[in-house]
GROMACS .gro file of C-alpha atoms in nm:
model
  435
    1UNK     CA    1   0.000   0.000   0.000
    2UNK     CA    2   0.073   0.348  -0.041
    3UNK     CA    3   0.130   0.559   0.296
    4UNK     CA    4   0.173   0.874   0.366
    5UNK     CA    5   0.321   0.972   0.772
    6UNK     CA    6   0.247   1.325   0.883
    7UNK     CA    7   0.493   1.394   1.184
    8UNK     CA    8   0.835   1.221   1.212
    9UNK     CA    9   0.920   1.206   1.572
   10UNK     CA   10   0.913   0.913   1.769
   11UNK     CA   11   0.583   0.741   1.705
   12UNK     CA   12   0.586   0.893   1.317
   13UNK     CA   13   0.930   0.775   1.284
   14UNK     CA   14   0.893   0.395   1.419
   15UNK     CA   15   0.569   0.357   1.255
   16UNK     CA   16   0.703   0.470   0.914
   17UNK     CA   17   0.953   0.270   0.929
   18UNK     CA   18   0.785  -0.099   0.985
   19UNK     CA   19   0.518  -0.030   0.742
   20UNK     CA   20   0.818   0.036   0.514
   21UNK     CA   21   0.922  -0.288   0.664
   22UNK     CA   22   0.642  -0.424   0.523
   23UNK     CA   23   0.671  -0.391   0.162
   24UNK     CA   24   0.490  -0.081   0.142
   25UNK     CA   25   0.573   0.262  -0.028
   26UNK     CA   26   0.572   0.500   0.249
   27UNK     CA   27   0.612   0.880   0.276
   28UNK     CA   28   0.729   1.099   0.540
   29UNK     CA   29   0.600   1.438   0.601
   30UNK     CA   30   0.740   1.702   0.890
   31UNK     CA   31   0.706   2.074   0.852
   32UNK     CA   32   1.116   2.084   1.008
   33UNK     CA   33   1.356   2.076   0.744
   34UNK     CA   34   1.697   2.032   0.940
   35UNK     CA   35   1.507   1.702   1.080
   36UNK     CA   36   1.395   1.564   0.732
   37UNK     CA   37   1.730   1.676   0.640
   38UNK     CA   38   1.922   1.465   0.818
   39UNK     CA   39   1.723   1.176   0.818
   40UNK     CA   40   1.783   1.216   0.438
   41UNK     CA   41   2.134   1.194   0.531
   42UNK     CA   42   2.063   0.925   0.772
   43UNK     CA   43   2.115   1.132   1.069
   44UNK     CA   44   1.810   0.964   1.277
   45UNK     CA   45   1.719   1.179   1.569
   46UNK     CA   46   1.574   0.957   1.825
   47UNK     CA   47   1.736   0.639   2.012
   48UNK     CA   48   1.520   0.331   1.939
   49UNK     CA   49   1.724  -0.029   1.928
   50UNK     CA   50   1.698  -0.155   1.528
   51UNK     CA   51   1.551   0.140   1.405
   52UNK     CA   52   1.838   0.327   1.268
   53UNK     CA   53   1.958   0.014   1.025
   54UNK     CA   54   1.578  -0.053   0.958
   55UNK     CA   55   1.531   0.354   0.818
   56UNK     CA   56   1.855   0.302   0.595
   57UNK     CA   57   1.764  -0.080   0.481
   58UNK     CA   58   1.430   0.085   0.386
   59UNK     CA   59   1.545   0.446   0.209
   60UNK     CA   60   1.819   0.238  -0.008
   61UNK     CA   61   1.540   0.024  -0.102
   62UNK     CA   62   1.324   0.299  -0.198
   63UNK     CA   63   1.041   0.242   0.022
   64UNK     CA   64   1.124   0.515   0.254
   65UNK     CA   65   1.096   0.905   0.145
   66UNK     CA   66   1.124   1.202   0.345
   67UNK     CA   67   1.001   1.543   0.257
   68UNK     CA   68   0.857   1.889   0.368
   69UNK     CA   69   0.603   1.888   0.133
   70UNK     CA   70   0.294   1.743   0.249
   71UNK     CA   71   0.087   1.780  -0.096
   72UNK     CA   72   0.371   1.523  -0.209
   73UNK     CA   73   0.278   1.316   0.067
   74UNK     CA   74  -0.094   1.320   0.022
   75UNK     CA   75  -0.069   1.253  -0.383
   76UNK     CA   76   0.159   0.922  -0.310
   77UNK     CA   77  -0.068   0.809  -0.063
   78UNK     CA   78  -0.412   0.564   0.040
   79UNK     CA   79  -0.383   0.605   0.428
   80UNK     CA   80  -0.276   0.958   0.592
   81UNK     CA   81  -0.097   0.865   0.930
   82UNK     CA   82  -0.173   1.205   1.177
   83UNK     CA   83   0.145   1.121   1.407
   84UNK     CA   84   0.232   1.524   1.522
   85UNK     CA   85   0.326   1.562   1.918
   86UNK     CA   86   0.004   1.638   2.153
   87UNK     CA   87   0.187   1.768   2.445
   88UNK     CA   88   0.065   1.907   2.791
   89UNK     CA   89  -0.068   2.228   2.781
   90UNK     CA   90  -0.048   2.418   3.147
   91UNK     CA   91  -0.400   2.291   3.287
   92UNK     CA   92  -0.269   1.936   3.251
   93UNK     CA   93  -0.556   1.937   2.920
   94UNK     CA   94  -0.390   1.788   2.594
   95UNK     CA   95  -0.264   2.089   2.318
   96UNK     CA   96  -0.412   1.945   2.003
   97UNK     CA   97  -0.326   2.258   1.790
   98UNK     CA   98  -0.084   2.028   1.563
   99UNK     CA   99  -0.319   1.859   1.479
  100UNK     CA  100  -0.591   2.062   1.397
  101UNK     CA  101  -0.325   2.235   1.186
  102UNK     CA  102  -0.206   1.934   0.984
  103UNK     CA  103  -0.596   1.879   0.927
  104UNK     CA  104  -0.628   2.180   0.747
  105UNK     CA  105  -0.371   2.181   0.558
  106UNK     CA  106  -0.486   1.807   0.444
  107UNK     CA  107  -0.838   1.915   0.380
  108UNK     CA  108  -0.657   2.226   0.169
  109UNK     CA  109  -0.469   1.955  -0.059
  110UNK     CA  110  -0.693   1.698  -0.046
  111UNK     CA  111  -0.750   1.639  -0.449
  112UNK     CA  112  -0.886   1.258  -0.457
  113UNK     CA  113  -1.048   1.021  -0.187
  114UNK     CA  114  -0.845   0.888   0.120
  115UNK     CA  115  -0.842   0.747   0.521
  116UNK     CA  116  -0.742   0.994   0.753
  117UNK     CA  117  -0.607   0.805   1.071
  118UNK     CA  118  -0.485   0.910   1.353
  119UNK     CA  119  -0.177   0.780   1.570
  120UNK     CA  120  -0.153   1.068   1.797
  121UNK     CA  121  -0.273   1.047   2.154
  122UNK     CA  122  -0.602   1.282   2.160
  123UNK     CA  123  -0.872   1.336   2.408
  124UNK     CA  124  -1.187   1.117   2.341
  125UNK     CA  125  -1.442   1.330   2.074
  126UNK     CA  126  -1.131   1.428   1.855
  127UNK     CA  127  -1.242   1.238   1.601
  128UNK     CA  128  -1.527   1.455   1.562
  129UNK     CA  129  -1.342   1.779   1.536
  130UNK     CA  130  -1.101   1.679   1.321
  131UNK     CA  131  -1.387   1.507   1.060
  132UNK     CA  132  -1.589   1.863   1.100
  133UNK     CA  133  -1.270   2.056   1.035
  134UNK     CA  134  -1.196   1.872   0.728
  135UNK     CA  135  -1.566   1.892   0.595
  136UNK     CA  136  -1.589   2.215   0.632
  137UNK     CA  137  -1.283   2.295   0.427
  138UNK     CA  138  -1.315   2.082   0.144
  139UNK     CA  139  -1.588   1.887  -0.097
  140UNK     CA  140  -1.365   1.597  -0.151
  141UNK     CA  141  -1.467   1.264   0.049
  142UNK     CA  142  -1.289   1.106   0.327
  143UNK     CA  143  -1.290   0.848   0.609
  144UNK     CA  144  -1.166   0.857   0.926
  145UNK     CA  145  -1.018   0.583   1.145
  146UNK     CA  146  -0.862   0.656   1.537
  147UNK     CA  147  -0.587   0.412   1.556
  148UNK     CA  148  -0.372   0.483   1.872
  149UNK     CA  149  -0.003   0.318   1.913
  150UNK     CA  150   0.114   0.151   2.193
  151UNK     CA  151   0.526   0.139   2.160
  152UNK     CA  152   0.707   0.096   2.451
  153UNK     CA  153   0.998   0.311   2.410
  154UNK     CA  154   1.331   0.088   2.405
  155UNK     CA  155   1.110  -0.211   2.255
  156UNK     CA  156   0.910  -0.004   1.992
  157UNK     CA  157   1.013  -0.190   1.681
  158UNK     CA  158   0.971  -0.501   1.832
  159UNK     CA  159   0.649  -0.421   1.979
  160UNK     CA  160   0.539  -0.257   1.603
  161UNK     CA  161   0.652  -0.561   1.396
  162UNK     CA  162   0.471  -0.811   1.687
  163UNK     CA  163   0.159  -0.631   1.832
  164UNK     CA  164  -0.032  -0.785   2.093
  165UNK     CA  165  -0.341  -0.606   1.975
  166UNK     CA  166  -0.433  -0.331   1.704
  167UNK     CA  167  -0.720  -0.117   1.805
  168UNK     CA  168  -0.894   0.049   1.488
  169UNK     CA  169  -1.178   0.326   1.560
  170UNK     CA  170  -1.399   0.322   1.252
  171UNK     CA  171  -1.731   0.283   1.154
  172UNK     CA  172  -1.675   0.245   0.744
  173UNK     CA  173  -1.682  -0.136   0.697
  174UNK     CA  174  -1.480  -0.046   0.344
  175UNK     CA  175  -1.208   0.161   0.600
  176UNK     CA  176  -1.168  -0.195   0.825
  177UNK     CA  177  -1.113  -0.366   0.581
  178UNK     CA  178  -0.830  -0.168   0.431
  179UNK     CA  179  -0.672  -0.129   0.793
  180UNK     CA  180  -0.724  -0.518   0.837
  181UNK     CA  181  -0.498  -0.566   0.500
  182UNK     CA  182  -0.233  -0.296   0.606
  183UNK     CA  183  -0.203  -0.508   0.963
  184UNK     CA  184  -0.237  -0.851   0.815
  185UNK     CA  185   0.147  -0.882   0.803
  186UNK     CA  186   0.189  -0.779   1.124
  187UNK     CA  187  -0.090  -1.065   1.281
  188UNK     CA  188   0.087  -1.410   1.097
  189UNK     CA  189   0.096  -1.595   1.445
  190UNK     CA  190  -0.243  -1.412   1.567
  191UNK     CA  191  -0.482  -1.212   1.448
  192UNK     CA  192  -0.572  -0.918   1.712
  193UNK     CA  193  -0.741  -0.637   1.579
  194UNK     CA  194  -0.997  -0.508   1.774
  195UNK     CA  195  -1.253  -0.331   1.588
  196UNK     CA  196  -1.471   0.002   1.796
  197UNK     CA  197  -1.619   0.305   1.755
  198UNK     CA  198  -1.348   0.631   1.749
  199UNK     CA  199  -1.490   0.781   2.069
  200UNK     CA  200  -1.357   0.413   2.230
  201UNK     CA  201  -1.019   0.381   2.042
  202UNK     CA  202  -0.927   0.666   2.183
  203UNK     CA  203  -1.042   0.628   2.488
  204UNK     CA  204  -0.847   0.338   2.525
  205UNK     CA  205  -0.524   0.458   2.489
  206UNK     CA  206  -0.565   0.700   2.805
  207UNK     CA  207  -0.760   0.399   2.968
  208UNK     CA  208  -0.474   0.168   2.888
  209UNK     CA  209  -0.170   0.380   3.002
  210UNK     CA  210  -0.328   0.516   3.324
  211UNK     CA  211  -0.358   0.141   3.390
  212UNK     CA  212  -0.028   0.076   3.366
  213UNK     CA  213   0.087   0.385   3.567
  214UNK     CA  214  -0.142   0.258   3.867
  215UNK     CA  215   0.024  -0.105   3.860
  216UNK     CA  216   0.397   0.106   3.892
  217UNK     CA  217   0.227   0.376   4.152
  218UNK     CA  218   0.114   0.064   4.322
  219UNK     CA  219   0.399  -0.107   4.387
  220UNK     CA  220   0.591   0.184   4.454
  221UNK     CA  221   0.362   0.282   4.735
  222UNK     CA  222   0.385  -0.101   4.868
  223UNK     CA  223   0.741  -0.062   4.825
  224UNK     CA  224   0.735   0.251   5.108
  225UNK     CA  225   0.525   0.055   5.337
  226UNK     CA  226   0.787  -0.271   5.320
  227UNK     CA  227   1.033  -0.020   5.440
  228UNK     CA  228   0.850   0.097   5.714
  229UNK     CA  229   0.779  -0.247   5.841
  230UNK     CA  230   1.099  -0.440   5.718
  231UNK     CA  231   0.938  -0.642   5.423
  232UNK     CA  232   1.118  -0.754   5.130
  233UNK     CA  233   0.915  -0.545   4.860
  234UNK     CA  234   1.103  -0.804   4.608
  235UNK     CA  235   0.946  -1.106   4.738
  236UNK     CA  236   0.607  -0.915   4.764
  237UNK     CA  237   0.650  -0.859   4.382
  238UNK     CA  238   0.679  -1.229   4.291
  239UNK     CA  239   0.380  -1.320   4.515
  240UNK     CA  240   0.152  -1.048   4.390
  241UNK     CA  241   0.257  -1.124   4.032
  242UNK     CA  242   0.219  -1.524   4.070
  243UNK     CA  243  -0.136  -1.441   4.037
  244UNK     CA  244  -0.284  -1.528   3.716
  245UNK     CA  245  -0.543  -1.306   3.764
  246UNK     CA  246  -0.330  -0.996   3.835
  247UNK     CA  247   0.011  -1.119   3.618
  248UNK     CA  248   0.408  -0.934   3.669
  249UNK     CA  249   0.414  -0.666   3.415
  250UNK     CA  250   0.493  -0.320   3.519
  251UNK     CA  251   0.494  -0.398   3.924
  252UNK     CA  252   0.887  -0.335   3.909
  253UNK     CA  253   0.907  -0.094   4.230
  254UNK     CA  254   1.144   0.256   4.154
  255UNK     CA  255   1.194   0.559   4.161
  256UNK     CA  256   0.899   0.630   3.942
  257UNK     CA  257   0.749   0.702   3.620
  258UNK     CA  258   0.824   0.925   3.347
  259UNK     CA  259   0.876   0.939   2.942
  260UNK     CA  260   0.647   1.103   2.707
  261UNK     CA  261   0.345   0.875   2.777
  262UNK     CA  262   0.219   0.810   3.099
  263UNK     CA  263   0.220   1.127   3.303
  264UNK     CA  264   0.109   1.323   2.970
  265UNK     CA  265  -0.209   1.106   2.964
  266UNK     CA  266  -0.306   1.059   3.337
  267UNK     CA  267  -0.325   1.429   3.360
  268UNK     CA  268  -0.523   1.403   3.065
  269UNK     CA  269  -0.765   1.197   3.175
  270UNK     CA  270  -0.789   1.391   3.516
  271UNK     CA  271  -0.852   1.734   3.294
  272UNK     CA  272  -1.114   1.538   3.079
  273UNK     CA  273  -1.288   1.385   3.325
  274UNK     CA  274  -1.321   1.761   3.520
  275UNK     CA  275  -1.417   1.908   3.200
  276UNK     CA  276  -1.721   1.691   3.183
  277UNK     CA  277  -1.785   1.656   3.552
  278UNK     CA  278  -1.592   1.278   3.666
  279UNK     CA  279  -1.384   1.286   3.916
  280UNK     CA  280  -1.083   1.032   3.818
  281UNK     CA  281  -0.979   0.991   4.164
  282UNK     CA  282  -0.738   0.693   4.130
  283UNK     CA  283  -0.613   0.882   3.826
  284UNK     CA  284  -0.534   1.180   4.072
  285UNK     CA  285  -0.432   0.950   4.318
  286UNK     CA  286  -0.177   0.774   4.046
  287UNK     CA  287  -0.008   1.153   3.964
  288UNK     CA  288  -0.012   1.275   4.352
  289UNK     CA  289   0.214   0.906   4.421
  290UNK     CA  290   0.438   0.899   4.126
  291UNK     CA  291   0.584   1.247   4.240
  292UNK     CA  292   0.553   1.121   4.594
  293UNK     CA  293   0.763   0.851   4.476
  294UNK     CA  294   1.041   1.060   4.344
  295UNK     CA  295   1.048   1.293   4.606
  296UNK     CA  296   1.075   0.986   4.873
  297UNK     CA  297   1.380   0.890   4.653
  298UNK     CA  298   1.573   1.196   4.647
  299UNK     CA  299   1.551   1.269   5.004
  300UNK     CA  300   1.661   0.959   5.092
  301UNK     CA  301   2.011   1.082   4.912
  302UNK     CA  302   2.032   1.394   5.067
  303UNK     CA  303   1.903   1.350   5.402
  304UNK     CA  304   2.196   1.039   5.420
  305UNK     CA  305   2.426   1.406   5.332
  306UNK     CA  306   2.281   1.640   5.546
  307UNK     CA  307   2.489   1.929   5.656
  308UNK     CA  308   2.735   1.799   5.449
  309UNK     CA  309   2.577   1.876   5.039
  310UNK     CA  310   2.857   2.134   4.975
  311UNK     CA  311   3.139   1.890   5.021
  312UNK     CA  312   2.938   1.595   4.828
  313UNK     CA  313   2.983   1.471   4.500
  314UNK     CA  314   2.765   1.111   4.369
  315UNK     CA  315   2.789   0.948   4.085
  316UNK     CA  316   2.459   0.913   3.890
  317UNK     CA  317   2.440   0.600   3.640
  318UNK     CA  318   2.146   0.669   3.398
  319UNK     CA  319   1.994   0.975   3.327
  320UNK     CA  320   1.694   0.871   3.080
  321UNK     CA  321   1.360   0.762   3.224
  322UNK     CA  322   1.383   0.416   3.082
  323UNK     CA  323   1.673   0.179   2.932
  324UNK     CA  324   1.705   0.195   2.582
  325UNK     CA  325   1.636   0.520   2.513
  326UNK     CA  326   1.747   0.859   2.460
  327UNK     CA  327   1.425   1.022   2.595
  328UNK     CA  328   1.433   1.249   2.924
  329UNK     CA  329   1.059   1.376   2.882
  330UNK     CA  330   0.988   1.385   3.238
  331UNK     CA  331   1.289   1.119   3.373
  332UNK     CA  332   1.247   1.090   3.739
  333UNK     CA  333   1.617   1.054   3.700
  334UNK     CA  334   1.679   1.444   3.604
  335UNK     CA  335   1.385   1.478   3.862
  336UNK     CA  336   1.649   1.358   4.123
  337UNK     CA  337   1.926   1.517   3.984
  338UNK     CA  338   1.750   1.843   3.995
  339UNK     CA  339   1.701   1.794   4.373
  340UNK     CA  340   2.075   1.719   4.444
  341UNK     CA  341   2.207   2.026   4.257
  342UNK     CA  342   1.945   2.256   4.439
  343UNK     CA  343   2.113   2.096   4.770
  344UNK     CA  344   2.458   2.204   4.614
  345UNK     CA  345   2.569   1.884   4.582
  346UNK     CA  346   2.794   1.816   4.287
  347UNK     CA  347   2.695   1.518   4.003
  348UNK     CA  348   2.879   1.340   3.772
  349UNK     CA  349   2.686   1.143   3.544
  350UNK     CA  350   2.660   0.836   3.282
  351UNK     CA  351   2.402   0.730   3.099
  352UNK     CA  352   2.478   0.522   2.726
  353UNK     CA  353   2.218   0.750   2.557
  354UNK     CA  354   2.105   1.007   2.720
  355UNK     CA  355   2.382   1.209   2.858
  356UNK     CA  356   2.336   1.511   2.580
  357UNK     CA  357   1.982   1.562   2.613
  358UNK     CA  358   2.005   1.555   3.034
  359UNK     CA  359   2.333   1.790   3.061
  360UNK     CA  360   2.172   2.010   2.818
  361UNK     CA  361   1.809   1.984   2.993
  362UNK     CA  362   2.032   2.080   3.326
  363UNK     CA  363   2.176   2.384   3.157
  364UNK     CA  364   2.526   2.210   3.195
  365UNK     CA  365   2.541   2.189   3.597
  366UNK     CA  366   2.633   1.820   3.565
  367UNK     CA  367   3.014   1.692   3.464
  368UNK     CA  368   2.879   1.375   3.203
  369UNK     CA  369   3.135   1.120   3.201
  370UNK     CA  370   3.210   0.898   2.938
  371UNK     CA  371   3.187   0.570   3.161
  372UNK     CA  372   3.042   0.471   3.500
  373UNK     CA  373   3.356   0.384   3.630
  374UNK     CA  374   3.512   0.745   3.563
  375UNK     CA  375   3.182   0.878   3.719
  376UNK     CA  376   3.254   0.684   4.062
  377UNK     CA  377   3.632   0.837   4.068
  378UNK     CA  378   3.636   1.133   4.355
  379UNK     CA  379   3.216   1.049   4.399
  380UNK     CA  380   3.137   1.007   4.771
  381UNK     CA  381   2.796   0.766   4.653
  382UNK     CA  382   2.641   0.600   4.393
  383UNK     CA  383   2.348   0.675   4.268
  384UNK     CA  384   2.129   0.429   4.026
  385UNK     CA  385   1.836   0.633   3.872
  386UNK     CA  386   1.818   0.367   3.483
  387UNK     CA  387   1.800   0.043   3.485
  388UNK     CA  388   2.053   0.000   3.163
  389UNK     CA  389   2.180  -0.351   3.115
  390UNK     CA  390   2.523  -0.208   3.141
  391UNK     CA  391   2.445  -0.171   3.491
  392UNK     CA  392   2.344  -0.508   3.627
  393UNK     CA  393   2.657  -0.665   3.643
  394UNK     CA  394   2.869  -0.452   3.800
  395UNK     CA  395   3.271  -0.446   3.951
  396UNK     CA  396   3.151  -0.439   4.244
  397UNK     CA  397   3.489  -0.469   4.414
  398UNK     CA  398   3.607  -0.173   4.226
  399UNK     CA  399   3.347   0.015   4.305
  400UNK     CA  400   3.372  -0.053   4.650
  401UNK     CA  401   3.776   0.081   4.664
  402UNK     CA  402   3.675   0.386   4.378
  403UNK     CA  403   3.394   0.514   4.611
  404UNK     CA  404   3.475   0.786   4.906
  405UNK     CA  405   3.220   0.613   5.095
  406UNK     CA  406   3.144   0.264   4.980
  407UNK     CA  407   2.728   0.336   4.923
  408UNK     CA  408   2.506   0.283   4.658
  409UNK     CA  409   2.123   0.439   4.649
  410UNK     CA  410   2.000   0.198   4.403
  411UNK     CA  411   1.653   0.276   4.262
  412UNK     CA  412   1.570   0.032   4.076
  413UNK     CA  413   1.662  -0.255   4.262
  414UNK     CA  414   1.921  -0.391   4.030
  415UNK     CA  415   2.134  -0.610   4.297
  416UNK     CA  416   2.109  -0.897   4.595
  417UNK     CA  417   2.164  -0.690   4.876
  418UNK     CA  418   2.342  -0.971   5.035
  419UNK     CA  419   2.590  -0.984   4.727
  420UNK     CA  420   2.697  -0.617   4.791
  421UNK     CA  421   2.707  -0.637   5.134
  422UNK     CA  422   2.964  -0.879   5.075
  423UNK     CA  423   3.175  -0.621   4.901
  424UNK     CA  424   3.187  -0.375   5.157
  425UNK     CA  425   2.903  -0.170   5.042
  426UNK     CA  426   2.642   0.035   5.249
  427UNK     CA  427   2.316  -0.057   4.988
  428UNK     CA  428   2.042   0.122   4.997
  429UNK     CA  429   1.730  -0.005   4.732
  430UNK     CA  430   1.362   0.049   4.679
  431UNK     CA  431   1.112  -0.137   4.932
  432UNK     CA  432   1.415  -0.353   5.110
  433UNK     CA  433   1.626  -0.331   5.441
  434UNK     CA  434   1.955  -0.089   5.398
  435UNK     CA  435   2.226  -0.337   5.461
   0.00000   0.00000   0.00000
């Protein structure tokens, strides 16, 4: 099929590039030139395992295209992909301007009959809006289809090329069929595409990642009470996940949640359901802990230094909110950081990806190392705010001898506290006895 991608950040970007994947003939719109640019010159500006060699494998092929001009994109095209940012606008509410922008201009070089989906994360009745925009600009017919992603950053191709499910809001029985076709080599081993109305596709998205965020909120409270009454918020994990009916993704106790996704669209929900008069309580109650959580975290660090920030230096390893990725989008990692340099303490940080993006969101108050072992050198802690792989295996004996102070403030539970007790190190985790 023909596809044409309007917005080539990350979503736009990863979902270009496995339809490409696919076979078909796709085309990539973004109104920023230095971006399409360099992804002409195969520059690729996000982080995202196996996508960089998958956008090349596809461009040299000539299934990939990237261009400014967005008439281009709609003449080469079937199926219009709406993938622009929807970011947080100051009342927590969800700033669809892009959107509504890209609409127009569609509806203004609309010349022949196509689907208009979208990928972007709107509030529920978008689809509306966007279908009355368009109508009211142009004669020429359309359909419209709400069909949200959900990529886990650091597993998005994977995730892309192997869906668990597909959700596709239409009511055109010609449109579901189309999207069934585009999808079909994407469902070999199962066939998962859930068919709904618009309204419900994208209410599902916010529905499905303000789940998630609970589970982590969840455990992360459970996690404060096990230190308060000396339980091992580890084992607790295993038994609460041993249940089929509950199941072990995303009960990983931390130092909390961030990235593009989740806290965007629990404040969304919150703001919708005020707008229209629903209290989302556990919603609220899911925001007001995740910050909880971070703030719990951070003290911990500098109430170990108090009276004594001036003269401290730790060593942070990871900086972005997630392994395997670049993104910093509210990290509770520079969250933490943030809080040690208002104390005065000094931070020298690693992180395999995100070290630009966090010394630069940081204004440059941080000294980024080029290792973790050159971060520990001088540090008088450790600090663990990413779960990289990079990290789990540790010198341990090394660090031990490198450190001022032999301590580690690990928060996300990476080690056997017994294990680096036995190298001389003061541990301090999420949920678990110091030792």
């Amino acid at each position: 099929m023909q596809i044409c991608v309007v917005g080539i950040g990350y979503v736009g970007l990863v979902t270009s590039t496995c339809m490409a994947e696919a076979g078909n003939y796709v085309v990539c719109v973004d109104n920023n030139a230095e971006k399409i640019g360099g992804l002409k010159n195969g520059v690729i500006p996000i982080y995202e395992p196996g996508l960089s060699e998958m956008v090349r494998h596809n461009e040299k092929l000539g299934r990939l295209h990237f261009t400014t001009d967005l008439k281009y994109g709609l003449d080469n095209s079937q199926i219009v992909f709406l993938a622009v940012g929807t970011p947080s606008a100051a009342d927590g509410s969800v700033d669809t301007s892009a959107v509504f922008a890209v609409a127009e201009q569609i509806a203004e070089n609309l010349s022949d009959y196509r689907i208009i989906a979208t990928k972007s994360t709107v509030p529920v009745g978008t689809h509306q809006r966007v279908s009355d925009l368009i109508k009211s600009k142009t004669q020429v017919p359309f359909d419209y289809a709400s069909n949200p992603e959900f990529l886990k950053e650091g597993s998005a191709v994977e995730d892309f090329m192997r869906p668990d499910r597909i959700i596709i809001g239409a009511t055109s029985p010609a449109v579901r069929e189309t999207m069934k076709q585009l999808y079909g080599p994407f469902m070999r081993k199962k066939s998962r595409i859930l068919f709904m109305d618009p309204a419900s596709a994208e209410m599902t998205k916010y529905a499905a990642n303000t789940m998630l965020a609970t589970r982590i909120s969840f455990m992360n409270e459970i996690s404060a009470l096990c230190e308060t009454l000396g339980a091992d918020v580890e084992l607790v994990r295993q038994g609460l996940g041993s249940d089929a009916r509950i199941g072990s993704s995303f009960l990983f106790p931390g130092v909390g949640f961030g990235g593009s996704c989740f806290p965007k669209d629990v404040r969304a929900l919150i703001h919708t359901g005020s707008e229209y008069g629903v209290e989302m309580t556990l919603a609220r109650a899911v925001q007001e802990a995740n910050i909880r959580q971070q703030e719990r975290f951070a003290n911990r660090v500098t109430d170990y230094f108090a009276g004594a920030e001036e003269i401290t230096t730790l060593a942070v390893w990871g900086l972005a909110f997630k392994a395997k990725t670049d993104d910093i989008r509210e990290s509770p990692a520079i969250y933490c950081v943030r809080k040690f340099l208002d104390r005065l303490m000094k931070v020298k940080a690693y992180d395999p990806e995100a070290a630009a993006g966090a010394a630069a969101a940081l204004e440059g108050r941080i000294e980024i190392c080029s290792n973790g072992y050159d971060a520990i050198k001088g540090a008088d802690a450790l600090v663990i705010l990413t779960d990289w792989q990079e990290f789990r295996n540790p010198d341990l004996a090394t660090i031990a001898v490198t450190l001022k102070k032999p301590v580690i403030f690990d928060g996300r539970n990476l080690y056997d506290p017994a294990v680096v007790s036995e190298a001389g190190i003061e541990y301090h985790s999420v949920g678990r006895t110091t030792v």
